[in-house]
XYZ file of C-alpha atoms in Angstrom:
784
model
C -0.022 -0.002 -0.014
C 1.390 3.398 -1.014
C 1.561 6.400 1.283
C -1.244 8.032 -0.892
C -3.464 5.009 -0.457
C -3.107 4.532 3.284
C -5.559 6.027 5.664
C -4.684 9.032 7.527
C -4.937 9.538 11.272
C -4.585 13.276 12.165
C -3.981 15.251 15.427
C -3.028 18.856 16.035
C 0.093 19.822 17.682
C -1.915 21.492 20.604
C -3.942 18.342 21.213
C -0.991 16.081 20.959
C 1.147 17.747 23.708
C -1.787 18.674 25.897
C -2.863 14.903 25.911
C 0.405 12.921 26.268
C 2.535 15.250 28.337
C 0.004 16.265 30.914
C 0.734 15.352 34.482
C 0.012 16.334 38.030
C -3.089 17.613 39.768
C -6.410 19.283 38.765
C -6.386 22.839 39.876
C -9.378 25.065 39.678
C -7.588 28.381 40.365
C -7.844 31.050 37.790
C -7.477 28.364 35.133
C -10.203 26.575 33.272
C -12.490 29.214 32.178
C -9.701 31.733 32.338
C -7.719 29.739 29.778
C -10.675 29.513 27.311
C -11.237 33.308 27.505
C -7.522 33.956 27.074
C -7.619 32.009 23.820
C -10.604 33.983 22.617
C -9.054 37.307 23.506
C -5.584 36.199 22.380
C -6.189 36.498 18.667
C -6.276 40.330 18.839
C -3.067 40.390 20.872
C -1.353 37.923 18.361
C -2.203 40.226 15.513
C -0.835 43.191 17.362
C 2.448 41.446 18.403
C 2.850 40.096 14.880
C 2.349 43.423 13.287
C 5.349 44.848 15.239
C 7.814 42.129 14.065
C 10.379 42.609 11.185
C 9.834 42.158 7.521
C 11.318 38.554 7.664
C 8.628 37.466 10.179
C 5.977 35.298 8.798
C 2.712 35.177 10.926
C 0.314 32.192 11.211
C 2.319 29.626 9.290
C 0.566 26.380 8.648
C 2.865 23.438 9.366
C 2.533 19.623 9.062
C 4.570 16.492 9.361
C 3.790 12.961 8.211
C 4.828 9.812 9.981
C 4.443 6.684 8.016
C 3.366 3.430 9.609
C 2.600 0.057 7.913
C -1.200 0.520 8.012
C -1.685 4.263 8.159
C -0.151 7.645 8.049
C -0.070 9.799 11.135
C -0.127 13.588 10.425
C 0.579 16.149 13.127
C -0.423 19.634 12.044
C -0.695 23.090 13.481
C -0.248 26.784 12.825
C 2.822 28.431 14.246
C 2.206 31.983 15.430
C 5.289 33.222 13.815
C 8.431 32.025 11.964
C 11.445 34.176 11.273
C 14.223 32.191 9.586
C 15.186 29.455 11.969
C 13.193 30.905 14.898
C 9.712 29.799 15.934
C 7.662 32.292 17.835
C 4.835 30.962 20.083
C 2.531 33.738 21.390
C 0.493 33.142 24.480
C -2.068 35.566 25.706
C -2.567 35.042 29.521
C -4.221 36.616 32.537
C -1.255 36.706 34.914
C 1.731 38.785 35.844
C 4.030 37.950 32.948
C 6.936 40.037 34.156
C 7.313 37.720 37.203
C 7.326 34.560 35.095
C 10.612 32.622 35.564
C 10.162 30.104 32.748
C 7.597 29.222 30.144
C 4.816 26.583 30.721
C 5.971 23.144 29.979
C 3.117 22.331 27.639
C 3.376 25.745 25.776
C 7.098 25.095 25.208
C 6.333 21.634 23.987
C 4.052 22.956 21.324
C 6.713 25.365 20.128
C 9.315 22.622 20.126
C 7.036 20.529 17.812
C 6.965 23.390 15.301
C 10.725 23.865 15.613
C 11.234 20.198 14.721
C 8.809 20.323 11.886
C 10.563 23.391 10.655
C 13.949 21.712 10.766
C 12.493 18.691 8.862
C 10.872 20.679 6.152
C 13.705 23.226 5.594
C 16.715 21.048 6.415
C 17.991 23.220 9.202
C 20.672 21.851 11.538
C 19.175 23.820 14.560
C 16.306 26.010 15.449
C 15.412 28.368 18.190
C 12.176 28.799 20.080
C 10.771 32.063 21.343
C 8.007 31.986 23.864
C 6.170 35.251 23.829
C 3.920 35.799 26.767
C 1.433 38.784 26.754
C -0.752 39.937 29.619
C -4.143 40.460 27.977
C -4.981 43.192 30.390
C -1.823 45.227 30.557
C -0.264 43.979 27.235
C 3.037 43.699 29.072
C 5.411 41.184 27.204
C 8.004 38.732 28.388
C 10.016 36.495 26.029
C 11.879 33.220 26.716
C 14.407 32.028 24.069
C 15.675 28.462 23.738
C 18.103 26.987 21.243
C 18.053 23.310 20.011
C 19.875 21.193 17.540
C 18.039 19.240 14.889
C 18.990 16.035 16.643
C 17.798 17.220 20.041
C 14.419 18.200 18.648
C 14.007 14.915 16.550
C 14.895 12.700 19.551
C 12.438 14.848 21.803
C 9.646 14.612 19.076
C 10.128 10.918 18.575
C 9.537 10.291 22.250
C 6.345 12.319 22.142
C 5.157 10.419 19.257
C 6.001 7.116 20.897
C 3.711 8.042 23.778
C 0.976 8.682 21.249
C 1.507 5.572 19.106
C -1.027 3.191 21.077
C -3.584 5.962 20.734
C -3.030 6.386 16.981
C -3.206 2.595 16.688
C -6.452 2.537 18.519
C -7.938 5.235 16.469
C -6.981 3.557 13.179
C -8.245 0.076 14.098
C -11.473 1.498 15.711
C -12.171 3.558 12.506
C -11.533 0.599 10.347
C -13.970 -1.618 12.392
C -16.501 1.187 12.679
C -16.677 1.894 8.917
C -16.813 -1.711 8.092
C -19.885 -2.079 10.411
C -21.527 1.042 8.990
C -21.361 -0.299 5.446
C -23.495 -3.365 6.578
C -25.756 -1.190 8.832
C -29.270 -0.918 7.504
C -32.202 1.192 8.815
C -33.409 -0.682 11.888
C -37.170 -0.296 11.276
C -39.595 -0.263 8.417
C -39.711 3.162 7.104
C -42.728 5.251 8.224
C -44.503 7.439 5.491
C -42.044 10.247 4.689
C -39.284 8.909 6.871
C -37.005 7.811 3.989
C -37.197 11.315 2.470
C -36.401 12.772 6.031
C -33.231 10.537 6.155
C -32.249 11.374 2.569
C -32.475 15.079 3.293
C -30.335 14.862 6.490
C -27.702 12.832 4.520
C -27.648 15.449 1.657
C -27.320 18.209 4.190
C -24.187 16.605 5.511
C -22.734 15.671 2.290
C -23.248 19.195 0.862
C -22.011 21.075 3.939
C -25.374 22.649 4.490
C -27.649 23.829 7.250
C -31.156 22.199 7.648
C -34.160 23.378 9.602
C -36.350 20.315 10.197
C -39.802 20.420 11.843
C -40.328 16.874 12.848
C -43.691 16.217 14.577
C -43.987 13.681 17.331
C -44.072 10.185 15.793
C -41.839 11.038 12.817
C -38.973 9.304 14.273
C -36.757 12.432 14.309
C -33.870 10.915 16.456
C -33.278 7.796 14.303
C -33.909 9.736 11.206
C -31.182 12.178 11.923
C -28.657 9.864 13.656
C -28.896 7.067 10.990
C -28.041 9.138 7.899
C -25.253 10.969 9.912
C -23.657 7.639 10.879
C -23.854 6.451 7.304
C -22.145 9.736 6.138
C -19.368 9.099 8.829
C -18.885 5.585 7.374
C -18.245 7.224 3.809
C -15.639 9.549 5.313
C -17.766 12.595 5.167
C -17.762 13.098 9.019
C -15.271 12.447 11.734
C -17.716 12.991 14.581
C -21.310 13.610 15.399
C -22.676 15.855 18.123
C -26.204 15.121 19.195
C -27.253 18.143 21.271
C -30.188 18.180 23.606
C -30.926 19.574 26.951
C -33.766 17.134 27.810
C -33.184 13.928 29.792
C -36.014 12.252 27.742
C -34.459 12.957 24.360
C -31.032 12.007 25.620
C -32.511 8.625 26.610
C -34.073 8.287 23.331
C -30.666 8.899 21.545
C -29.154 6.285 23.893
C -31.829 3.676 22.911
C -31.308 4.552 19.253
C -27.518 3.970 19.493
C -28.185 0.835 21.438
C -30.419 -0.417 18.507
C -27.709 0.372 16.008
C -25.300 -1.694 18.069
C -27.696 -4.625 18.168
C -27.644 -4.442 14.342
C -23.825 -4.670 14.214
C -22.758 -1.045 14.565
C -19.303 -0.672 16.159
C -19.165 3.037 16.949
C -18.558 4.587 20.271
C -20.782 7.138 22.056
C -20.544 9.233 25.259
C -23.370 10.943 27.154
C -21.862 14.156 28.813
C -23.250 15.259 32.223
C -22.805 18.632 33.876
C -19.945 18.833 36.354
C -22.427 19.651 39.187
C -24.432 16.539 38.500
C -21.654 13.988 38.039
C -19.280 15.142 40.659
C -19.768 13.198 43.965
C -19.346 16.454 45.690
C -22.004 18.341 43.663
C -22.065 22.145 43.885
C -19.895 22.102 47.111
C -16.890 20.720 45.107
C -13.453 22.250 45.375
C -11.470 20.997 42.368
C -7.907 21.074 43.805
C -5.461 18.588 45.363
C -6.042 20.015 48.842
C -9.728 19.344 48.909
C -10.330 16.415 46.562
C -8.399 13.221 46.541
C -9.302 12.626 42.945
C -7.866 15.886 41.911
C -4.501 14.981 43.290
C -2.408 13.291 40.755
C -5.470 13.008 38.324
C -3.436 13.638 35.182
C -0.909 11.065 36.187
C -3.715 8.425 36.144
C -6.204 9.538 33.680
C -4.644 8.458 30.302
C -4.388 4.794 31.400
C -7.899 4.910 32.741
C -9.212 6.329 29.511
C -7.621 3.695 27.406
C -8.954 0.873 29.632
C -12.459 2.128 29.452
C -12.163 2.544 25.663
C -11.219 -1.049 25.216
C -13.862 -2.219 27.743
C -16.979 -0.593 26.463
C -18.590 1.343 23.526
C -21.362 3.346 25.106
C -20.641 5.501 28.127
C -23.433 7.054 30.191
C -23.351 8.913 33.474
C -23.619 5.808 35.671
C -20.801 3.915 33.677
C -18.550 6.935 33.882
C -19.143 7.655 37.562
C -18.530 4.012 38.645
C -15.393 3.769 36.656
C -14.045 7.101 37.702
C -14.572 5.950 41.299
C -12.670 2.725 40.631
C -9.727 4.601 39.140
C -9.738 7.512 41.477
C -10.132 10.115 38.817
C -12.471 13.054 38.190
C -15.612 11.663 36.506
C -16.309 14.962 34.617
C -12.825 15.134 33.145
C -12.976 11.425 32.477
C -16.151 12.037 30.394
C -14.556 14.786 28.388
C -11.385 12.679 27.728
C -13.539 9.738 26.567
C -15.292 12.146 24.250
C -12.076 12.642 22.351
C -12.232 9.095 21.026
C -15.916 8.748 20.529
C -17.818 8.989 17.206
C -21.083 10.359 18.809
C -21.203 12.878 21.606
C -24.467 13.547 23.308
C -24.925 16.412 25.542
C -26.296 19.886 26.186
C -26.026 22.648 23.431
C -23.786 24.571 25.710
C -20.929 22.098 24.989
C -20.764 23.551 21.423
C -22.215 27.095 21.659
C -21.529 28.398 25.157
C -18.228 30.395 25.268
C -17.814 29.388 28.842
C -18.563 25.673 28.554
C -17.810 24.686 24.980
C -15.433 21.682 24.348
C -12.203 23.502 23.538
C -10.480 20.228 22.557
C -12.708 20.026 19.519
C -13.369 23.816 18.689
C -10.553 25.980 20.250
C -8.298 25.948 17.292
C -10.881 27.881 15.217
C -10.556 25.802 12.098
C -13.433 23.999 10.393
C -13.759 20.336 11.141
C -15.676 17.356 9.732
C -18.308 17.523 12.419
C -22.092 17.378 12.166
C -24.394 19.034 14.748
C -27.730 17.343 15.305
C -29.659 19.923 17.430
C -32.723 18.585 19.003
C -35.410 20.942 20.645
C -33.843 23.706 18.536
C -36.665 26.102 19.373
C -35.011 26.462 22.832
C -31.830 27.683 21.341
C -33.108 31.219 20.624
C -33.357 32.160 24.335
C -30.541 29.857 25.320
C -28.375 31.727 22.880
C -29.415 35.127 24.185
C -28.382 33.946 27.707
C -25.011 32.445 26.593
C -23.990 35.615 24.886
C -25.249 38.091 27.489
C -23.610 39.089 30.746
C -24.389 41.201 33.823
C -22.611 42.629 36.813
C -24.243 43.361 40.199
C -22.809 46.156 42.231
C -23.588 44.453 45.562
C -21.520 41.523 44.481
C -18.417 43.697 44.123
C -18.876 45.083 47.601
C -19.366 41.746 49.090
C -16.222 40.284 47.729
C -14.290 43.499 48.478
C -15.109 42.907 52.167
C -13.251 39.512 52.032
C -9.910 41.344 51.511
C -8.011 43.449 54.130
C -5.292 45.873 53.701
C -3.880 46.073 50.159
C -4.307 42.401 49.357
C -2.664 42.563 45.914
C -4.546 45.704 45.057
C -7.815 43.911 45.018
C -9.731 46.239 47.371
C -8.568 49.450 45.718
C -9.515 48.033 42.235
C -12.911 46.866 43.380
C -13.518 50.217 45.055
C -12.994 51.814 41.600
C -15.305 49.407 39.971
C -17.865 50.163 42.764
C -17.450 53.985 42.176
C -18.172 53.623 38.429
C -21.257 51.592 39.309
C -22.434 54.103 41.845
C -22.094 56.816 39.204
C -24.157 54.792 36.826
C -26.747 54.099 39.576
C -27.170 57.838 40.222
C -27.763 58.446 36.519
C -30.083 55.656 35.854
C -33.167 56.615 37.914
C -34.190 52.906 38.127
C -33.609 51.999 34.485
C -31.505 53.315 31.657
C -30.230 52.229 28.416
C -26.614 53.186 27.822
C -24.604 53.728 24.761
C -21.392 52.472 26.338
C -19.702 51.326 29.694
C -16.116 52.152 28.833
C -15.278 53.449 32.294
C -16.531 50.228 33.804
C -14.570 48.079 31.366
C -11.364 49.910 32.269
C -11.950 49.402 36.038
C -12.847 45.671 35.587
C -9.594 45.090 33.563
C -7.661 46.501 36.523
C -9.593 44.450 38.858
C -9.104 41.351 36.855
C -5.412 41.892 36.678
C -5.350 42.125 40.500
C -7.160 38.948 40.885
C -4.760 37.137 38.548
C -1.802 38.164 40.806
C -3.780 36.731 43.767
C -4.562 33.460 42.053
C -0.930 32.932 41.238
C 0.026 32.915 44.806
C -2.343 29.947 45.472
C -3.534 31.451 48.692
C -6.080 29.313 50.571
C -8.802 31.859 51.241
C -11.922 30.892 53.239
C -14.190 32.610 50.690
C -12.574 31.303 47.623
C -15.723 29.948 46.044
C -17.296 33.332 46.107
C -14.076 35.067 44.960
C -13.759 32.723 41.950
C -17.388 33.262 41.248
C -16.930 36.953 41.056
C -13.748 36.661 39.110
C -15.305 34.432 36.452
C -18.306 36.867 36.306
C -15.943 39.775 35.612
C -14.021 37.748 33.011
C -17.319 36.805 31.303
C -18.479 40.494 31.358
C -15.169 41.536 29.784
C -15.475 38.769 27.081
C -19.126 39.908 26.056
C -17.942 43.574 26.066
C -15.654 42.767 23.124
C -18.649 41.514 21.111
C -20.835 44.556 21.618
C -22.445 45.932 18.486
C -25.853 46.278 16.764
C -27.036 42.858 18.150
C -26.656 44.064 21.734
C -28.259 46.519 24.242
C -26.622 47.879 27.296
C -28.811 48.888 30.177
C -28.673 49.492 34.040
C -31.459 48.637 36.343
C -32.393 48.710 40.059
C -33.894 45.258 40.828
C -36.841 44.687 43.152
C -34.241 43.326 45.538
C -32.575 46.759 45.607
C -29.466 45.464 43.839
C -28.076 47.517 40.948
C -27.184 45.599 37.829
C -25.393 46.517 34.457
C -26.424 44.128 31.682
C -24.944 43.394 28.353
C -28.047 41.846 26.625
C -27.743 39.909 23.417
C -30.971 40.753 21.402
C -30.096 38.677 18.250
C -27.836 35.621 18.885
C -27.509 34.683 15.207
C -24.037 36.166 14.666
C -22.595 34.507 17.651
C -24.244 31.211 16.880
C -22.982 31.428 13.283
C -19.420 31.676 14.459
C -19.880 28.175 16.089
C -21.552 26.842 13.015
C -18.726 27.886 10.854
C -16.523 25.497 12.811
C -18.415 22.459 11.562
C -19.236 20.800 8.308
C -23.001 20.813 8.658
C -25.912 21.232 11.204
C -29.473 20.057 11.394
C -31.819 22.144 13.604
C -34.883 20.018 14.420
C -37.911 20.141 16.793
C -41.497 19.225 16.760
C -42.347 22.956 16.748
C -40.513 25.318 14.396
C -43.181 27.685 13.207
C -42.835 30.006 11.508
C -39.614 28.518 10.285
C -38.258 31.930 9.058
C -38.134 33.124 12.570
C -35.711 30.354 13.548
C -33.800 30.683 10.449
C -33.243 34.409 11.181
C -32.283 33.956 14.885
C -30.152 30.748 14.722
C -27.871 31.448 11.830
C -26.617 34.012 9.330
C -26.562 31.770 6.350
C -28.520 32.870 3.227
C -31.548 30.733 2.489
C -30.764 27.687 4.448
C -32.862 24.547 3.701
C -36.085 23.709 5.565
C -38.494 20.863 5.565
C -41.344 19.528 7.598
C -41.615 15.794 8.239
C -44.884 14.081 7.925
C -46.848 13.048 10.875
C -47.839 9.490 11.116
C -50.788 10.269 13.404
C -54.313 10.272 11.994
C -56.257 13.548 12.384
C -59.238 11.555 13.366
C -57.445 10.607 16.565
C -57.663 14.183 17.913
C -60.358 16.748 18.378
C -59.323 20.426 18.357
C -61.652 23.045 19.748
C -61.131 26.828 19.899
C -63.342 28.700 22.255
C -64.519 32.045 20.578
C -66.109 33.435 23.701
C -63.124 33.868 26.034
C -59.728 35.721 25.983
C -56.838 36.215 28.233
C -56.118 39.814 26.957
C -55.463 42.081 29.756
C -58.662 44.215 29.389
C -61.003 41.144 29.592
C -59.420 39.683 32.830
C -61.752 39.509 35.739
C -64.001 37.302 37.739
C -66.520 36.805 34.972
C -63.901 35.921 32.505
C -62.147 33.545 34.881
C -65.419 31.710 35.675
C -65.973 31.234 31.927
C -62.451 29.805 31.439
C -63.386 27.414 34.346
C -66.603 26.447 32.781
C -64.773 25.530 29.464
C -62.393 23.332 31.485
C -65.058 21.582 33.287
C -66.982 21.107 30.030
C -63.949 19.510 28.442
C -63.102 17.203 31.289
C -66.666 16.114 31.911
C -67.233 14.571 28.475
C -64.929 11.678 29.118
C -63.203 10.531 32.341
C -59.454 10.543 32.226
C -56.432 12.809 32.734
C -56.130 16.325 31.513
C -53.314 18.848 31.473
C -54.497 22.499 31.829
C -51.833 25.081 30.893
C -52.032 28.749 32.005
C -50.088 31.715 30.910
C -48.759 32.336 34.360
C -49.054 31.207 37.993
C -51.163 34.234 38.738
C -53.831 33.197 36.160
C -53.532 29.604 37.294
C -54.337 30.637 40.774
C -57.342 32.821 39.718
C -59.041 30.366 37.370
C -58.163 27.084 39.161
C -60.085 28.193 42.320
C -63.294 28.502 40.084
C -62.511 25.163 38.474
C -62.289 23.512 41.863
C -65.479 25.235 42.996
C -67.426 24.322 39.825
C -66.087 20.672 39.777
C -66.118 19.964 43.445
C -65.317 16.427 44.511
C -66.036 15.087 41.000
C -62.575 15.628 39.970
C -59.025 14.986 41.251
C -56.763 18.272 41.286
C -53.045 18.561 41.192
C -51.048 21.715 40.615
C -47.529 22.795 39.460
C -45.638 24.821 42.021
C -42.842 27.266 41.291
C -39.286 25.977 41.958
C -40.355 22.306 42.246
C -37.605 19.841 43.079
C -36.813 16.922 40.890
C -38.546 14.634 43.331
C -41.677 16.791 43.377
C -41.783 16.810 39.581
C -41.529 13.027 39.489
C -44.384 12.970 41.967
C -46.530 15.250 39.774
C -45.955 13.061 36.850
C -46.533 9.857 38.748
C -50.067 11.069 39.524
C -50.922 10.350 35.826
C -49.857 6.706 36.208
C -51.511 6.157 39.414
C -54.917 7.588 38.348
C -54.969 4.950 35.512
C -56.456 2.614 38.163
C -59.083 5.283 39.270
C -61.420 5.750 36.403
C -64.366 6.991 38.356
C -63.056 10.579 38.458
C -61.064 12.783 35.868
C -57.854 14.314 37.026
C -57.080 17.889 36.248
C -53.461 18.813 36.422
C -52.727 22.621 36.471
C -49.446 23.734 34.893
C -47.736 26.805 33.335
C -47.155 26.919 29.649
C -43.459 27.225 28.891
C -42.635 25.376 32.181
C -41.092 22.079 32.956
C -44.248 20.064 32.113
C -45.058 21.648 28.756
C -42.239 19.823 26.881
C -39.936 16.954 27.028
C -42.590 14.556 28.848
C -44.193 11.449 27.335
C -47.730 10.653 28.659
C -48.920 7.893 26.370
C -52.257 6.065 26.166
C -54.702 6.645 28.936
C -52.196 8.608 30.935
C -53.379 11.751 29.049
C -56.477 12.187 27.049
C -56.694 16.015 26.916
C -54.658 19.163 26.809
C -56.433 22.496 27.689
C -54.500 25.685 27.094
C -55.965 28.816 28.728
C -55.336 32.013 26.789
C -52.126 32.570 24.826
C -48.957 32.319 26.953
C -47.176 35.352 25.381
C -44.015 36.355 27.245
C -44.703 38.903 29.917
C -44.243 42.485 28.705
C -40.877 43.726 30.130
C -37.909 45.915 29.366
C -35.940 43.263 27.648
C -38.727 42.121 25.517
C -39.483 45.636 24.464
C -35.805 45.985 23.412
C -36.157 42.915 21.325
C -39.343 44.365 19.825
C -37.641 47.663 19.114
C -34.580 46.057 17.720
C -36.443 44.082 15.027
C -38.840 46.963 14.194
C -35.779 49.085 13.591
C -34.786 46.479 10.867
C -38.195 46.685 9.173
C -39.424 43.475 10.709
C -42.432 42.604 12.893
C -41.137 43.316 16.265
C -44.319 42.288 18.151
C -44.065 38.934 16.592
C -40.411 38.429 17.184
C -40.558 39.416 20.853
C -43.951 38.065 21.832
C -46.163 36.127 19.268
C -43.644 33.592 17.962
C -42.206 32.593 21.408
C -45.717 32.478 22.793
C -47.141 30.353 20.025
C -44.179 27.905 20.472
C -45.297 27.357 24.113
C -48.797 26.652 22.860
C -47.593 24.059 20.332
C -45.144 22.500 22.792
C -47.872 22.183 25.352
C -50.475 20.730 22.865
C -47.627 18.385 21.700
C -47.959 16.574 25.067
C -51.043 14.801 23.642
C -50.912 12.084 20.983
C -47.523 10.460 21.550
C -48.104 7.101 19.854
C -50.412 5.807 16.905
C -52.789 4.488 19.487
C -53.452 7.676 21.401
C -56.570 9.611 21.237
C -57.538 12.975 22.786
C -58.700 16.487 22.874
C -56.815 19.848 22.393
C -58.829 22.698 23.765
C -57.577 26.176 22.945
C -59.419 28.722 25.084
C -58.988 32.095 23.404
C -60.789 33.722 20.545
C -57.396 34.981 19.238
C -56.611 31.511 18.026
C -59.115 32.282 15.336
C -57.356 35.548 14.138
C -55.234 35.120 10.972
C -52.001 36.278 12.694
C -52.412 33.357 15.350
C -54.178 30.847 13.293
C -51.554 30.967 10.477
C -48.924 29.616 12.973
C -50.955 26.628 14.141
C -49.897 23.514 12.579
C -53.556 22.436 11.984
C -55.721 22.387 8.894
C -58.694 24.471 8.581
C -61.052 21.605 8.769
C -59.599 20.242 11.929
C -60.569 23.327 14.064
C -63.890 23.327 15.776
C -65.096 26.681 16.850
C -67.157 26.432 20.052
C -68.664 28.407 22.895
C -69.258 27.332 26.495
C -72.740 26.391 25.494
C -72.036 23.977 22.602
C -68.576 22.450 23.118
C -69.834 19.393 25.056
C -71.873 18.405 22.095
C -68.701 18.553 19.844
C -66.624 16.750 22.361
C -69.185 13.999 23.097
C -69.591 13.375 19.360
C -65.846 12.969 19.135
C -65.585 10.439 21.937
C -68.613 8.551 20.714
C -67.179 7.939 17.251
């Protein structure tokens, strides 16, 4: 087999040295998030440093070396920050006092030495020098370290690094060979439902042609298997290296797990990992302190982790939370770090959207280098990404948090008290100007004060001082860094405002109004992406807010459920508009609810726009219904155990058919999506009013923003998000082909063209009713 015919295993210089040369303890000092932000801010510093070098200095030089083995070629590639003759320059932007550094970081130096070796090999040099350039990202102070190496010294050292990596390269090659062989034989595991083959075909073409696809996939269309299967087949053809299945719901994560399990039963030999948030998988939860002094697993973690990862990779193919936690305990390593390391060798990574899109949580091992990779994103429940995106790319700072942490420091304390006092003074000035609420054009004075405070904290963290309030100090520090990161993104998609909260706290917020630009930056790092959800209407709304691509593809999968299985009623004699709210209207809503539930005994979910309306209307429901019904009610801030208890009532009442159960919940809350109540567990969904977002300052900013662009600001701020809550709530009904039930929409506005046009129902499906005739319509439906 010639070199051109052999398969290629690739790894970047950064990932190579960070993986095989790591050692020692986990340390949650200023690192972690700090390092990620340093990389994001570092590109600006890189360009500035590079622009001041001489004419012979070449910036951002791509460099690659090939190592031939019998079965495959290993390529190690990267991009040197600068090359000047026989000198390699590696620039590192950091948040620390660079002038007091005594030597370069070992991993940073190793990265530069790789480039120096590759330079000697490609140019035939007998020796090369390495210049480590450290730049403080706050002060822009620079310190350089220069080392000289012969060609042979670099070659011997590099060969040693590659030798450490050889078993991992072997594993990668043989696993891919077995995986791809199994994919060729893999067939769709079920009989295709109507329209399902077309769905799979479009997902495959999306991947093949490097496109984005917006897919509305109603319940029952088989969206999980219909997106995973074509993506896996594309991977077997070499179109993809990795698949990210992103979902924030436990239910959809379990469906993905079941689907991959079915693939394995059919012979598929891929590997998949299910990522869990650190707070949930860590045995110490939110009280954790990730350092050698407080956690025995953190001490020496990196000395043990690589052998542990290899053993687990050989042992299993699917790794969920329980598997990882148990194995981490056995090997005395951090379960969260173990899951991330396992992910580096997996074909499918299942986790929350923040692992790709959140600047503070994204998987830097896959995306930090900023180059486009052969990855596919399968983004389930994509309708949630609009508000999630706004939250990810926004930041706020509370004045009272500054004062609280300032009190933890006495005397000069590395300049922290003085720096925080300056931050507080700027915030105090803003507070005096704001008169409760104020939109600001800029916060330059605050940014300058925060830069100085962050630099003071960096010096403090370098000293590794054991402070009794370290968790609170770190929390503020990361908050400041996050605020500074977002401040660099400010532009037309953002609004800056200050506000005095009900608690009396004063907040400065950098609010991301339109997240599409930020989300697109992440999409630019992958080959393709499929956004899918059971509710994506109107699709142009999601296209406009989730990407910047011109005319991305969109399709709607066919529903396999018969229209005859559901009865949809719209009450034309009630409305939750503010001017009509009152006792009489609340009583009419209650009569509609009782009418609907009285026509057939069973379980009904009743959704309200708010807790306040739930309280006002449910008391009349209980008065009119009396003891003829069972009543349960969603509470705010329910614990996981309380949520499970709420849902268990639907199962328990299956044995009690003498009375109907009315379960009161809030639309847009935890029970309006991501739950499956099949068969007789649920026979009716009643939606009171239209759960539009509450009018507020941020919503009005969203409205003004889109109106300024000539778009329908009301719809973007209120209508589309509210109607999505409606469709998600209605989607709790009819989960299987055998289910049957009623969807009652209690508001006349559902008949207005603006609202009706968004509903995914045909004209002939909608029954317009009043409180006087709806029982006749519903009785006829149940009698059929």
